[in-house]
């Protein structure tokens, strides 16, 4: 039995399309709420999945639990234990690896395609090459030392990185399910209005583009899990 620890920061940003794949690959998921639950031994789970949220890595004074979370991720990465971060999760991974997390040139909220690097096309992200993904962030990160850049967009150069095959950081949201985006529109309404986002337009784009992402996103996770060090056939 394999154990997957899933760390959420807001309830509606959950494992999404990745959840069924974890169970399919033999993982028993345990979902914990950052800032509320004890995140436990960083080395205990076979897989750590850290998801997104509306707070920033650098807001430790307002959200002291971030120090614990960063420490947990740092210990796990030092031990080269399988770790996957999405959006805030990827930023926490980058910060844990010593990279700078900082505001991006603009908020990137909406659907657009990634520009995969050559290494990205040869990676688990290959199924996303011609598929729009959901972006929802204001901060970005510098590429951690030793990491490989897998994808970019015009707004955000560092959209995805791989470290040693055991760590994958994704700034975008491949796990998002378009049919459930209303939860995001409600939960992030203050951010959306402050950024001048066309909420009906984002809802329509999610309904139009979400199904294609949901069709290929599970294969992204399957490829990554199957390629973890020690798991190759």
mmCIF file with all atom_site columns, C-alpha atoms in Angstrom:
data_model
loop_
_atom_site.group_PDB
_atom_site.id
_atom_site.type_symbol
_atom_site.label_atom_id
_atom_site.label_alt_id
_atom_site.label_comp_id
_atom_site.label_asym_id
_atom_site.label_entity_id
_atom_site.label_seq_id
_atom_site.pdbx_PDB_ins_code
_atom_site.Cartn_x
_atom_site.Cartn_y
_atom_site.Cartn_z
_atom_site.occupancy
_atom_site.B_iso_or_equiv
_atom_site.pdbx_formal_charge
_atom_site.auth_seq_id
_atom_site.auth_comp_id
_atom_site.auth_asym_id
_atom_site.auth_atom_id
_atom_site.pdbx_PDB_model_num
ATOM 1   C CA . UNK A 1 1   ? 0.000   0.000  0.000   1.00 0.00 ? 1   UNK A CA 1
ATOM 2   C CA . UNK A 1 2   ? 1.342   3.407  -1.030  1.00 0.00 ? 2   UNK A CA 1
ATOM 3   C CA . UNK A 1 3   ? 0.474   6.549  0.908   1.00 0.00 ? 3   UNK A CA 1
ATOM 4   C CA . UNK A 1 4   ? -0.108  9.953  -0.682  1.00 0.00 ? 4   UNK A CA 1
ATOM 5   C CA . UNK A 1 5   ? -0.324  13.014 1.547   1.00 0.00 ? 5   UNK A CA 1
ATOM 6   C CA . UNK A 1 6   ? -2.335  15.798 -0.116  1.00 0.00 ? 6   UNK A CA 1
ATOM 7   C CA . UNK A 1 7   ? -1.905  19.260 1.424   1.00 0.00 ? 7   UNK A CA 1
ATOM 8   C CA . UNK A 1 8   ? -4.649  21.768 0.614   1.00 0.00 ? 8   UNK A CA 1
ATOM 9   C CA . UNK A 1 9   ? -4.790  25.471 1.482   1.00 0.00 ? 9   UNK A CA 1
ATOM 10  C CA . UNK A 1 10  ? -8.412  26.091 0.470   1.00 0.00 ? 10  UNK A CA 1
ATOM 11  C CA . UNK A 1 11  ? -10.927 23.272 0.204   1.00 0.00 ? 11  UNK A CA 1
ATOM 12  C CA . UNK A 1 12  ? -11.983 23.899 -3.393  1.00 0.00 ? 12  UNK A CA 1
ATOM 13  C CA . UNK A 1 13  ? -8.402  23.684 -4.727  1.00 0.00 ? 13  UNK A CA 1
ATOM 14  C CA . UNK A 1 14  ? -8.171  19.942 -4.242  1.00 0.00 ? 14  UNK A CA 1
ATOM 15  C CA . UNK A 1 15  ? -6.513  17.079 -6.110  1.00 0.00 ? 15  UNK A CA 1
ATOM 16  C CA . UNK A 1 16  ? -9.198  17.360 -8.786  1.00 0.00 ? 16  UNK A CA 1
ATOM 17  C CA . UNK A 1 17  ? -8.456  15.298 -11.873 1.00 0.00 ? 17  UNK A CA 1
ATOM 18  C CA . UNK A 1 18  ? -5.367  13.875 -10.165 1.00 0.00 ? 18  UNK A CA 1
ATOM 19  C CA . UNK A 1 19  ? -7.352  12.156 -7.388  1.00 0.00 ? 19  UNK A CA 1
ATOM 20  C CA . UNK A 1 20  ? -8.601  9.135  -9.361  1.00 0.00 ? 20  UNK A CA 1
ATOM 21  C CA . UNK A 1 21  ? -5.112  8.562  -10.806 1.00 0.00 ? 21  UNK A CA 1
ATOM 22  C CA . UNK A 1 22  ? -3.590  8.301  -7.342  1.00 0.00 ? 22  UNK A CA 1
ATOM 23  C CA . UNK A 1 23  ? -6.041  5.553  -6.419  1.00 0.00 ? 23  UNK A CA 1
ATOM 24  C CA . UNK A 1 24  ? -5.572  3.889  -9.801  1.00 0.00 ? 24  UNK A CA 1
ATOM 25  C CA . UNK A 1 25  ? -1.821  3.712  -9.177  1.00 0.00 ? 25  UNK A CA 1
ATOM 26  C CA . UNK A 1 26  ? -2.304  2.192  -5.723  1.00 0.00 ? 26  UNK A CA 1
ATOM 27  C CA . UNK A 1 27  ? -1.994  5.280  -3.520  1.00 0.00 ? 27  UNK A CA 1
ATOM 28  C CA . UNK A 1 28  ? -4.215  5.814  -0.488  1.00 0.00 ? 28  UNK A CA 1
ATOM 29  C CA . UNK A 1 29  ? -4.691  9.608  -0.307  1.00 0.00 ? 29  UNK A CA 1
ATOM 30  C CA . UNK A 1 30  ? -4.758  11.475 3.003   1.00 0.00 ? 30  UNK A CA 1
ATOM 31  C CA . UNK A 1 31  ? -5.901  15.092 2.704   1.00 0.00 ? 31  UNK A CA 1
ATOM 32  C CA . UNK A 1 32  ? -4.606  17.599 5.268   1.00 0.00 ? 32  UNK A CA 1
ATOM 33  C CA . UNK A 1 33  ? -5.431  21.292 5.672   1.00 0.00 ? 33  UNK A CA 1
ATOM 34  C CA . UNK A 1 34  ? -2.356  23.528 5.885   1.00 0.00 ? 34  UNK A CA 1
ATOM 35  C CA . UNK A 1 35  ? -2.495  25.803 8.902   1.00 0.00 ? 35  UNK A CA 1
ATOM 36  C CA . UNK A 1 36  ? -5.024  23.566 10.644  1.00 0.00 ? 36  UNK A CA 1
ATOM 37  C CA . UNK A 1 37  ? -3.794  19.975 10.579  1.00 0.00 ? 37  UNK A CA 1
ATOM 38  C CA . UNK A 1 38  ? -0.461  18.583 11.728  1.00 0.00 ? 38  UNK A CA 1
ATOM 39  C CA . UNK A 1 39  ? 1.361   17.828 8.482   1.00 0.00 ? 39  UNK A CA 1
ATOM 40  C CA . UNK A 1 40  ? 3.273   15.008 10.163  1.00 0.00 ? 40  UNK A CA 1
ATOM 41  C CA . UNK A 1 41  ? 6.569   13.364 9.311   1.00 0.00 ? 41  UNK A CA 1
ATOM 42  C CA . UNK A 1 42  ? 7.819   14.855 6.017   1.00 0.00 ? 42  UNK A CA 1
ATOM 43  C CA . UNK A 1 43  ? 9.420   11.565 4.978   1.00 0.00 ? 43  UNK A CA 1
ATOM 44  C CA . UNK A 1 44  ? 6.574   9.223  5.882   1.00 0.00 ? 44  UNK A CA 1
ATOM 45  C CA . UNK A 1 45  ? 4.307   9.384  2.807   1.00 0.00 ? 45  UNK A CA 1
ATOM 46  C CA . UNK A 1 46  ? 5.371   7.782  -0.452  1.00 0.00 ? 46  UNK A CA 1
ATOM 47  C CA . UNK A 1 47  ? 4.132   10.883 -2.281  1.00 0.00 ? 47  UNK A CA 1
ATOM 48  C CA . UNK A 1 48  ? 3.546   14.472 -1.185  1.00 0.00 ? 48  UNK A CA 1
ATOM 49  C CA . UNK A 1 49  ? 1.163   16.618 -3.252  1.00 0.00 ? 49  UNK A CA 1
ATOM 50  C CA . UNK A 1 50  ? 1.011   20.299 -2.238  1.00 0.00 ? 50  UNK A CA 1
ATOM 51  C CA . UNK A 1 51  ? -1.791  22.276 -3.846  1.00 0.00 ? 51  UNK A CA 1
ATOM 52  C CA . UNK A 1 52  ? -2.604  25.931 -4.469  1.00 0.00 ? 52  UNK A CA 1
ATOM 53  C CA . UNK A 1 53  ? -4.084  28.740 -2.437  1.00 0.00 ? 53  UNK A CA 1
ATOM 54  C CA . UNK A 1 54  ? -4.567  32.518 -2.331  1.00 0.00 ? 54  UNK A CA 1
ATOM 55  C CA . UNK A 1 55  ? -1.749  33.359 0.093   1.00 0.00 ? 55  UNK A CA 1
ATOM 56  C CA . UNK A 1 56  ? 1.883   33.979 -0.809  1.00 0.00 ? 56  UNK A CA 1
ATOM 57  C CA . UNK A 1 57  ? 5.079   32.201 0.176   1.00 0.00 ? 57  UNK A CA 1
ATOM 58  C CA . UNK A 1 58  ? 6.466   35.447 1.602   1.00 0.00 ? 58  UNK A CA 1
ATOM 59  C CA . UNK A 1 59  ? 3.528   36.089 3.953   1.00 0.00 ? 59  UNK A CA 1
ATOM 60  C CA . UNK A 1 60  ? 5.050   34.222 6.899   1.00 0.00 ? 60  UNK A CA 1
ATOM 61  C CA . UNK A 1 61  ? 4.357   37.060 9.349   1.00 0.00 ? 61  UNK A CA 1
ATOM 62  C CA . UNK A 1 62  ? 0.636   36.860 8.665   1.00 0.00 ? 62  UNK A CA 1
ATOM 63  C CA . UNK A 1 63  ? 0.556   33.069 8.201   1.00 0.00 ? 63  UNK A CA 1
ATOM 64  C CA . UNK A 1 64  ? 3.219   31.551 10.498  1.00 0.00 ? 64  UNK A CA 1
ATOM 65  C CA . UNK A 1 65  ? 2.292   28.001 9.484   1.00 0.00 ? 65  UNK A CA 1
ATOM 66  C CA . UNK A 1 66  ? 4.139   28.644 6.230   1.00 0.00 ? 66  UNK A CA 1
ATOM 67  C CA . UNK A 1 67  ? 7.427   28.279 8.106   1.00 0.00 ? 67  UNK A CA 1
ATOM 68  C CA . UNK A 1 68  ? 6.466   24.756 9.154   1.00 0.00 ? 68  UNK A CA 1
ATOM 69  C CA . UNK A 1 69  ? 5.273   23.905 5.678   1.00 0.00 ? 69  UNK A CA 1
ATOM 70  C CA . UNK A 1 70  ? 8.441   25.219 4.052   1.00 0.00 ? 70  UNK A CA 1
ATOM 71  C CA . UNK A 1 71  ? 10.547  23.237 6.514   1.00 0.00 ? 71  UNK A CA 1
ATOM 72  C CA . UNK A 1 72  ? 8.592   20.078 5.806   1.00 0.00 ? 72  UNK A CA 1
ATOM 73  C CA . UNK A 1 73  ? 9.002   20.451 2.056   1.00 0.00 ? 73  UNK A CA 1
ATOM 74  C CA . UNK A 1 74  ? 12.705  21.280 2.425   1.00 0.00 ? 74  UNK A CA 1
ATOM 75  C CA . UNK A 1 75  ? 13.394  18.117 4.442   1.00 0.00 ? 75  UNK A CA 1
ATOM 76  C CA . UNK A 1 76  ? 11.484  16.036 1.949   1.00 0.00 ? 76  UNK A CA 1
ATOM 77  C CA . UNK A 1 77  ? 13.329  17.436 -1.050  1.00 0.00 ? 77  UNK A CA 1
ATOM 78  C CA . UNK A 1 78  ? 16.683  17.030 0.682   1.00 0.00 ? 78  UNK A CA 1
ATOM 79  C CA . UNK A 1 79  ? 15.786  13.353 1.089   1.00 0.00 ? 79  UNK A CA 1
ATOM 80  C CA . UNK A 1 80  ? 14.801  13.169 -2.618  1.00 0.00 ? 80  UNK A CA 1
ATOM 81  C CA . UNK A 1 81  ? 11.326  11.900 -1.771  1.00 0.00 ? 81  UNK A CA 1
ATOM 82  C CA . UNK A 1 82  ? 8.626   12.174 -4.504  1.00 0.00 ? 82  UNK A CA 1
ATOM 83  C CA . UNK A 1 83  ? 7.045   15.622 -4.279  1.00 0.00 ? 83  UNK A CA 1
ATOM 84  C CA . UNK A 1 84  ? 4.597   17.396 -6.583  1.00 0.00 ? 84  UNK A CA 1
ATOM 85  C CA . UNK A 1 85  ? 3.598   21.035 -6.128  1.00 0.00 ? 85  UNK A CA 1
ATOM 86  C CA . UNK A 1 86  ? 0.856   22.958 -7.941  1.00 0.00 ? 86  UNK A CA 1
ATOM 87  C CA . UNK A 1 87  ? 0.781   26.785 -8.031  1.00 0.00 ? 87  UNK A CA 1
ATOM 88  C CA . UNK A 1 88  ? 1.437   27.821 -4.404  1.00 0.00 ? 88  UNK A CA 1
ATOM 89  C CA . UNK A 1 89  ? 2.777   24.298 -3.906  1.00 0.00 ? 89  UNK A CA 1
ATOM 90  C CA . UNK A 1 90  ? 5.334   24.835 -6.672  1.00 0.00 ? 90  UNK A CA 1
ATOM 91  C CA . UNK A 1 91  ? 6.306   28.203 -5.200  1.00 0.00 ? 91  UNK A CA 1
ATOM 92  C CA . UNK A 1 92  ? 6.797   26.592 -1.782  1.00 0.00 ? 92  UNK A CA 1
ATOM 93  C CA . UNK A 1 93  ? 8.997   23.953 -3.399  1.00 0.00 ? 93  UNK A CA 1
ATOM 94  C CA . UNK A 1 94  ? 11.063  26.603 -5.184  1.00 0.00 ? 94  UNK A CA 1
ATOM 95  C CA . UNK A 1 95  ? 11.504  28.598 -1.963  1.00 0.00 ? 95  UNK A CA 1
ATOM 96  C CA . UNK A 1 96  ? 12.468  25.441 -0.094  1.00 0.00 ? 96  UNK A CA 1
ATOM 97  C CA . UNK A 1 97  ? 15.182  24.893 -2.683  1.00 0.00 ? 97  UNK A CA 1
ATOM 98  C CA . UNK A 1 98  ? 16.570  28.393 -2.126  1.00 0.00 ? 98  UNK A CA 1
ATOM 99  C CA . UNK A 1 99  ? 14.973  30.116 -5.119  1.00 0.00 ? 99  UNK A CA 1
ATOM 100 C CA . UNK A 1 100 ? 13.378  33.558 -4.921  1.00 0.00 ? 100 UNK A CA 1
ATOM 101 C CA . UNK A 1 101 ? 9.570   33.828 -5.037  1.00 0.00 ? 101 UNK A CA 1
ATOM 102 C CA . UNK A 1 102 ? 8.341   37.266 -6.088  1.00 0.00 ? 102 UNK A CA 1
ATOM 103 C CA . UNK A 1 103 ? 5.484   39.081 -7.855  1.00 0.00 ? 103 UNK A CA 1
ATOM 104 C CA . UNK A 1 104 ? 5.248   38.354 -11.547 1.00 0.00 ? 104 UNK A CA 1
ATOM 105 C CA . UNK A 1 105 ? 4.985   41.041 -14.244 1.00 0.00 ? 105 UNK A CA 1
ATOM 106 C CA . UNK A 1 106 ? 1.177   40.689 -14.183 1.00 0.00 ? 106 UNK A CA 1
ATOM 107 C CA . UNK A 1 107 ? -1.491  38.463 -12.742 1.00 0.00 ? 107 UNK A CA 1
ATOM 108 C CA . UNK A 1 108 ? -1.991  35.437 -14.954 1.00 0.00 ? 108 UNK A CA 1
ATOM 109 C CA . UNK A 1 109 ? -5.583  34.271 -14.575 1.00 0.00 ? 109 UNK A CA 1
ATOM 110 C CA . UNK A 1 110 ? -7.306  32.411 -17.384 1.00 0.00 ? 110 UNK A CA 1
ATOM 111 C CA . UNK A 1 111 ? -6.792  29.698 -19.961 1.00 0.00 ? 111 UNK A CA 1
ATOM 112 C CA . UNK A 1 112 ? -3.857  29.523 -22.357 1.00 0.00 ? 112 UNK A CA 1
ATOM 113 C CA . UNK A 1 113 ? -1.414  27.025 -23.787 1.00 0.00 ? 113 UNK A CA 1
ATOM 114 C CA . UNK A 1 114 ? 2.052   26.349 -22.476 1.00 0.00 ? 114 UNK A CA 1
ATOM 115 C CA . UNK A 1 115 ? 5.239   26.670 -24.473 1.00 0.00 ? 115 UNK A CA 1
ATOM 116 C CA . UNK A 1 116 ? 7.063   23.458 -23.648 1.00 0.00 ? 116 UNK A CA 1
ATOM 117 C CA . UNK A 1 117 ? 10.846  23.395 -23.739 1.00 0.00 ? 117 UNK A CA 1
ATOM 118 C CA . UNK A 1 118 ? 12.606  20.519 -25.495 1.00 0.00 ? 118 UNK A CA 1
ATOM 119 C CA . UNK A 1 119 ? 12.941  18.830 -22.110 1.00 0.00 ? 119 UNK A CA 1
ATOM 120 C CA . UNK A 1 120 ? 9.280   19.546 -21.441 1.00 0.00 ? 120 UNK A CA 1
ATOM 121 C CA . UNK A 1 121 ? 8.232   17.804 -24.650 1.00 0.00 ? 121 UNK A CA 1
ATOM 122 C CA . UNK A 1 122 ? 10.171  14.744 -23.528 1.00 0.00 ? 122 UNK A CA 1
ATOM 123 C CA . UNK A 1 123 ? 8.639   14.884 -20.037 1.00 0.00 ? 123 UNK A CA 1
ATOM 124 C CA . UNK A 1 124 ? 5.353   13.957 -18.426 1.00 0.00 ? 124 UNK A CA 1
ATOM 125 C CA . UNK A 1 125 ? 3.973   17.293 -19.678 1.00 0.00 ? 125 UNK A CA 1
ATOM 126 C CA . UNK A 1 126 ? 3.989   16.143 -23.313 1.00 0.00 ? 126 UNK A CA 1
ATOM 127 C CA . UNK A 1 127 ? 0.195   15.498 -23.326 1.00 0.00 ? 127 UNK A CA 1
ATOM 128 C CA . UNK A 1 128 ? -0.357  19.226 -22.636 1.00 0.00 ? 128 UNK A CA 1
ATOM 129 C CA . UNK A 1 129 ? 1.487   20.555 -25.670 1.00 0.00 ? 129 UNK A CA 1
ATOM 130 C CA . UNK A 1 130 ? -1.661  21.469 -27.620 1.00 0.00 ? 130 UNK A CA 1
ATOM 131 C CA . UNK A 1 131 ? -4.061  21.917 -24.708 1.00 0.00 ? 131 UNK A CA 1
ATOM 132 C CA . UNK A 1 132 ? -4.954  25.108 -22.857 1.00 0.00 ? 132 UNK A CA 1
ATOM 133 C CA . UNK A 1 133 ? -4.441  24.945 -19.092 1.00 0.00 ? 133 UNK A CA 1
ATOM 134 C CA . UNK A 1 134 ? -5.796  27.070 -16.262 1.00 0.00 ? 134 UNK A CA 1
ATOM 135 C CA . UNK A 1 135 ? -3.515  29.759 -14.843 1.00 0.00 ? 135 UNK A CA 1
ATOM 136 C CA . UNK A 1 136 ? -4.321  31.502 -11.562 1.00 0.00 ? 136 UNK A CA 1
ATOM 137 C CA . UNK A 1 137 ? -1.427  33.310 -9.900  1.00 0.00 ? 137 UNK A CA 1
ATOM 138 C CA . UNK A 1 138 ? 0.258   36.645 -9.290  1.00 0.00 ? 138 UNK A CA 1
ATOM 139 C CA . UNK A 1 139 ? 3.608   35.474 -7.917  1.00 0.00 ? 139 UNK A CA 1
ATOM 140 C CA . UNK A 1 140 ? 6.289   33.553 -9.735  1.00 0.00 ? 140 UNK A CA 1
ATOM 141 C CA . UNK A 1 141 ? 9.618   31.972 -8.820  1.00 0.00 ? 141 UNK A CA 1
ATOM 142 C CA . UNK A 1 142 ? 13.183  31.833 -10.039 1.00 0.00 ? 142 UNK A CA 1
ATOM 143 C CA . UNK A 1 143 ? 14.302  28.473 -11.347 1.00 0.00 ? 143 UNK A CA 1
ATOM 144 C CA . UNK A 1 144 ? 15.835  26.473 -8.475  1.00 0.00 ? 144 UNK A CA 1
ATOM 145 C CA . UNK A 1 145 ? 19.476  25.511 -8.814  1.00 0.00 ? 145 UNK A CA 1
ATOM 146 C CA . UNK A 1 146 ? 19.846  22.190 -10.615 1.00 0.00 ? 146 UNK A CA 1
ATOM 147 C CA . UNK A 1 147 ? 16.236  22.162 -11.858 1.00 0.00 ? 147 UNK A CA 1
ATOM 148 C CA . UNK A 1 148 ? 15.212  21.719 -15.480 1.00 0.00 ? 148 UNK A CA 1
ATOM 149 C CA . UNK A 1 149 ? 12.743  24.190 -17.000 1.00 0.00 ? 149 UNK A CA 1
ATOM 150 C CA . UNK A 1 150 ? 9.868   22.340 -18.682 1.00 0.00 ? 150 UNK A CA 1
ATOM 151 C CA . UNK A 1 151 ? 7.396   25.043 -19.729 1.00 0.00 ? 151 UNK A CA 1
ATOM 152 C CA . UNK A 1 152 ? 6.802   28.794 -20.017 1.00 0.00 ? 152 UNK A CA 1
ATOM 153 C CA . UNK A 1 153 ? 4.166   31.328 -21.048 1.00 0.00 ? 153 UNK A CA 1
ATOM 154 C CA . UNK A 1 154 ? 4.549   34.903 -22.264 1.00 0.00 ? 154 UNK A CA 1
ATOM 155 C CA . UNK A 1 155 ? 3.689   36.227 -18.798 1.00 0.00 ? 155 UNK A CA 1
ATOM 156 C CA . UNK A 1 156 ? 5.484   33.636 -16.711 1.00 0.00 ? 156 UNK A CA 1
ATOM 157 C CA . UNK A 1 157 ? 8.819   32.211 -17.850 1.00 0.00 ? 157 UNK A CA 1
ATOM 158 C CA . UNK A 1 158 ? 8.984   29.538 -15.148 1.00 0.00 ? 158 UNK A CA 1
ATOM 159 C CA . UNK A 1 159 ? 5.797   27.512 -15.468 1.00 0.00 ? 159 UNK A CA 1
ATOM 160 C CA . UNK A 1 160 ? 7.158   24.078 -14.626 1.00 0.00 ? 160 UNK A CA 1
ATOM 161 C CA . UNK A 1 161 ? 10.356  22.518 -13.372 1.00 0.00 ? 161 UNK A CA 1
ATOM 162 C CA . UNK A 1 162 ? 11.705  19.064 -12.673 1.00 0.00 ? 162 UNK A CA 1
ATOM 163 C CA . UNK A 1 163 ? 14.387  18.232 -10.143 1.00 0.00 ? 163 UNK A CA 1
ATOM 164 C CA . UNK A 1 164 ? 16.083  14.869 -10.388 1.00 0.00 ? 164 UNK A CA 1
ATOM 165 C CA . UNK A 1 165 ? 12.935  13.109 -11.524 1.00 0.00 ? 165 UNK A CA 1
ATOM 166 C CA . UNK A 1 166 ? 11.582  13.031 -7.959  1.00 0.00 ? 166 UNK A CA 1
ATOM 167 C CA . UNK A 1 167 ? 10.239  16.602 -7.733  1.00 0.00 ? 167 UNK A CA 1
ATOM 168 C CA . UNK A 1 168 ? 7.865   18.373 -10.099 1.00 0.00 ? 168 UNK A CA 1
ATOM 169 C CA . UNK A 1 169 ? 6.707   21.970 -9.648  1.00 0.00 ? 169 UNK A CA 1
ATOM 170 C CA . UNK A 1 170 ? 3.803   23.243 -11.758 1.00 0.00 ? 170 UNK A CA 1
ATOM 171 C CA . UNK A 1 171 ? 2.823   26.924 -11.625 1.00 0.00 ? 171 UNK A CA 1
ATOM 172 C CA . UNK A 1 172 ? -0.368  26.247 -13.614 1.00 0.00 ? 172 UNK A CA 1
ATOM 173 C CA . UNK A 1 173 ? -3.353  24.065 -12.685 1.00 0.00 ? 173 UNK A CA 1
ATOM 174 C CA . UNK A 1 174 ? -3.528  20.802 -14.670 1.00 0.00 ? 174 UNK A CA 1
ATOM 175 C CA . UNK A 1 175 ? -5.714  19.278 -11.949 1.00 0.00 ? 175 UNK A CA 1
ATOM 176 C CA . UNK A 1 176 ? -8.490  21.848 -12.396 1.00 0.00 ? 176 UNK A CA 1
ATOM 177 C CA . UNK A 1 177 ? -11.862 20.550 -13.568 1.00 0.00 ? 177 UNK A CA 1
ATOM 178 C CA . UNK A 1 178 ? -13.697 23.070 -15.713 1.00 0.00 ? 178 UNK A CA 1
ATOM 179 C CA . UNK A 1 179 ? -17.085 21.884 -14.535 1.00 0.00 ? 179 UNK A CA 1
ATOM 180 C CA . UNK A 1 180 ? -16.202 22.843 -10.954 1.00 0.00 ? 180 UNK A CA 1
ATOM 181 C CA . UNK A 1 181 ? -14.615 26.220 -11.689 1.00 0.00 ? 181 UNK A CA 1
ATOM 182 C CA . UNK A 1 182 ? -17.616 27.974 -10.130 1.00 0.00 ? 182 UNK A CA 1
ATOM 183 C CA . UNK A 1 183 ? -16.128 27.108 -6.736  1.00 0.00 ? 183 UNK A CA 1
ATOM 184 C CA . UNK A 1 184 ? -12.994 29.024 -7.742  1.00 0.00 ? 184 UNK A CA 1
ATOM 185 C CA . UNK A 1 185 ? -15.003 31.967 -9.075  1.00 0.00 ? 185 UNK A CA 1
ATOM 186 C CA . UNK A 1 186 ? -16.830 32.242 -5.756  1.00 0.00 ? 186 UNK A CA 1
ATOM 187 C CA . UNK A 1 187 ? -13.825 31.615 -3.513  1.00 0.00 ? 187 UNK A CA 1
ATOM 188 C CA . UNK A 1 188 ? -11.550 34.063 -5.356  1.00 0.00 ? 188 UNK A CA 1
ATOM 189 C CA . UNK A 1 189 ? -14.123 36.752 -6.159  1.00 0.00 ? 189 UNK A CA 1
ATOM 190 C CA . UNK A 1 190 ? -12.187 39.528 -4.374  1.00 0.00 ? 190 UNK A CA 1
ATOM 191 C CA . UNK A 1 191 ? -9.015  38.759 -6.320  1.00 0.00 ? 191 UNK A CA 1
ATOM 192 C CA . UNK A 1 192 ? -10.902 38.494 -9.622  1.00 0.00 ? 192 UNK A CA 1
ATOM 193 C CA . UNK A 1 193 ? -12.678 41.828 -9.173  1.00 0.00 ? 193 UNK A CA 1
ATOM 194 C CA . UNK A 1 194 ? -9.509  43.589 -8.006  1.00 0.00 ? 194 UNK A CA 1
ATOM 195 C CA . UNK A 1 195 ? -7.676  42.282 -11.089 1.00 0.00 ? 195 UNK A CA 1
ATOM 196 C CA . UNK A 1 196 ? -10.487 43.318 -13.440 1.00 0.00 ? 196 UNK A CA 1
ATOM 197 C CA . UNK A 1 197 ? -11.080 39.767 -14.653 1.00 0.00 ? 197 UNK A CA 1
ATOM 198 C CA . UNK A 1 198 ? -14.162 39.157 -16.801 1.00 0.00 ? 198 UNK A CA 1
ATOM 199 C CA . UNK A 1 199 ? -15.875 36.573 -14.588 1.00 0.00 ? 199 UNK A CA 1
ATOM 200 C CA . UNK A 1 200 ? -18.555 35.482 -17.110 1.00 0.00 ? 200 UNK A CA 1
ATOM 201 C CA . UNK A 1 201 ? -15.835 35.189 -19.732 1.00 0.00 ? 201 UNK A CA 1
ATOM 202 C CA . UNK A 1 202 ? -13.658 33.047 -17.458 1.00 0.00 ? 202 UNK A CA 1
ATOM 203 C CA . UNK A 1 203 ? -16.667 30.850 -16.688 1.00 0.00 ? 203 UNK A CA 1
ATOM 204 C CA . UNK A 1 204 ? -17.360 30.411 -20.402 1.00 0.00 ? 204 UNK A CA 1
ATOM 205 C CA . UNK A 1 205 ? -13.715 29.644 -21.195 1.00 0.00 ? 205 UNK A CA 1
ATOM 206 C CA . UNK A 1 206 ? -13.678 27.037 -18.426 1.00 0.00 ? 206 UNK A CA 1
ATOM 207 C CA . UNK A 1 207 ? -16.759 25.325 -19.832 1.00 0.00 ? 207 UNK A CA 1
ATOM 208 C CA . UNK A 1 208 ? -15.274 25.378 -23.342 1.00 0.00 ? 208 UNK A CA 1
ATOM 209 C CA . UNK A 1 209 ? -11.673 24.414 -22.594 1.00 0.00 ? 209 UNK A CA 1
ATOM 210 C CA . UNK A 1 210 ? -11.980 22.441 -19.357 1.00 0.00 ? 210 UNK A CA 1
ATOM 211 C CA . UNK A 1 211 ? -13.042 19.109 -20.898 1.00 0.00 ? 211 UNK A CA 1
ATOM 212 C CA . UNK A 1 212 ? -9.936  18.900 -23.085 1.00 0.00 ? 212 UNK A CA 1
ATOM 213 C CA . UNK A 1 213 ? -7.677  19.479 -20.076 1.00 0.00 ? 213 UNK A CA 1
ATOM 214 C CA . UNK A 1 214 ? -9.547  16.910 -17.990 1.00 0.00 ? 214 UNK A CA 1
ATOM 215 C CA . UNK A 1 215 ? -9.043  14.385 -20.787 1.00 0.00 ? 215 UNK A CA 1
ATOM 216 C CA . UNK A 1 216 ? -5.240  14.655 -20.802 1.00 0.00 ? 216 UNK A CA 1
ATOM 217 C CA . UNK A 1 217 ? -4.330  15.777 -17.264 1.00 0.00 ? 217 UNK A CA 1
ATOM 218 C CA . UNK A 1 218 ? -4.595  12.281 -15.766 1.00 0.00 ? 218 UNK A CA 1
ATOM 219 C CA . UNK A 1 219 ? -1.980  11.048 -18.236 1.00 0.00 ? 219 UNK A CA 1
ATOM 220 C CA . UNK A 1 220 ? 0.417   13.755 -17.035 1.00 0.00 ? 220 UNK A CA 1
ATOM 221 C CA . UNK A 1 221 ? 0.283   12.377 -13.517 1.00 0.00 ? 221 UNK A CA 1
ATOM 222 C CA . UNK A 1 222 ? 0.447   8.763  -14.706 1.00 0.00 ? 222 UNK A CA 1
ATOM 223 C CA . UNK A 1 223 ? 3.610   9.476  -16.681 1.00 0.00 ? 223 UNK A CA 1
ATOM 224 C CA . UNK A 1 224 ? 5.238   11.256 -13.764 1.00 0.00 ? 224 UNK A CA 1
ATOM 225 C CA . UNK A 1 225 ? 4.373   8.553  -11.256 1.00 0.00 ? 225 UNK A CA 1
ATOM 226 C CA . UNK A 1 226 ? 5.506   5.783  -13.592 1.00 0.00 ? 226 UNK A CA 1
ATOM 227 C CA . UNK A 1 227 ? 8.807   7.589  -14.196 1.00 0.00 ? 227 UNK A CA 1
ATOM 228 C CA . UNK A 1 228 ? 9.712   8.187  -10.558 1.00 0.00 ? 228 UNK A CA 1
ATOM 229 C CA . UNK A 1 229 ? 13.200  6.942  -9.640  1.00 0.00 ? 229 UNK A CA 1
ATOM 230 C CA . UNK A 1 230 ? 12.929  3.284  -8.739  1.00 0.00 ? 230 UNK A CA 1
ATOM 231 C CA . UNK A 1 231 ? 9.577   2.901  -10.483 1.00 0.00 ? 231 UNK A CA 1
ATOM 232 C CA . UNK A 1 232 ? 10.739  2.609  -14.092 1.00 0.00 ? 232 UNK A CA 1
ATOM 233 C CA . UNK A 1 233 ? 9.978   -0.689 -15.726 1.00 0.00 ? 233 UNK A CA 1
#
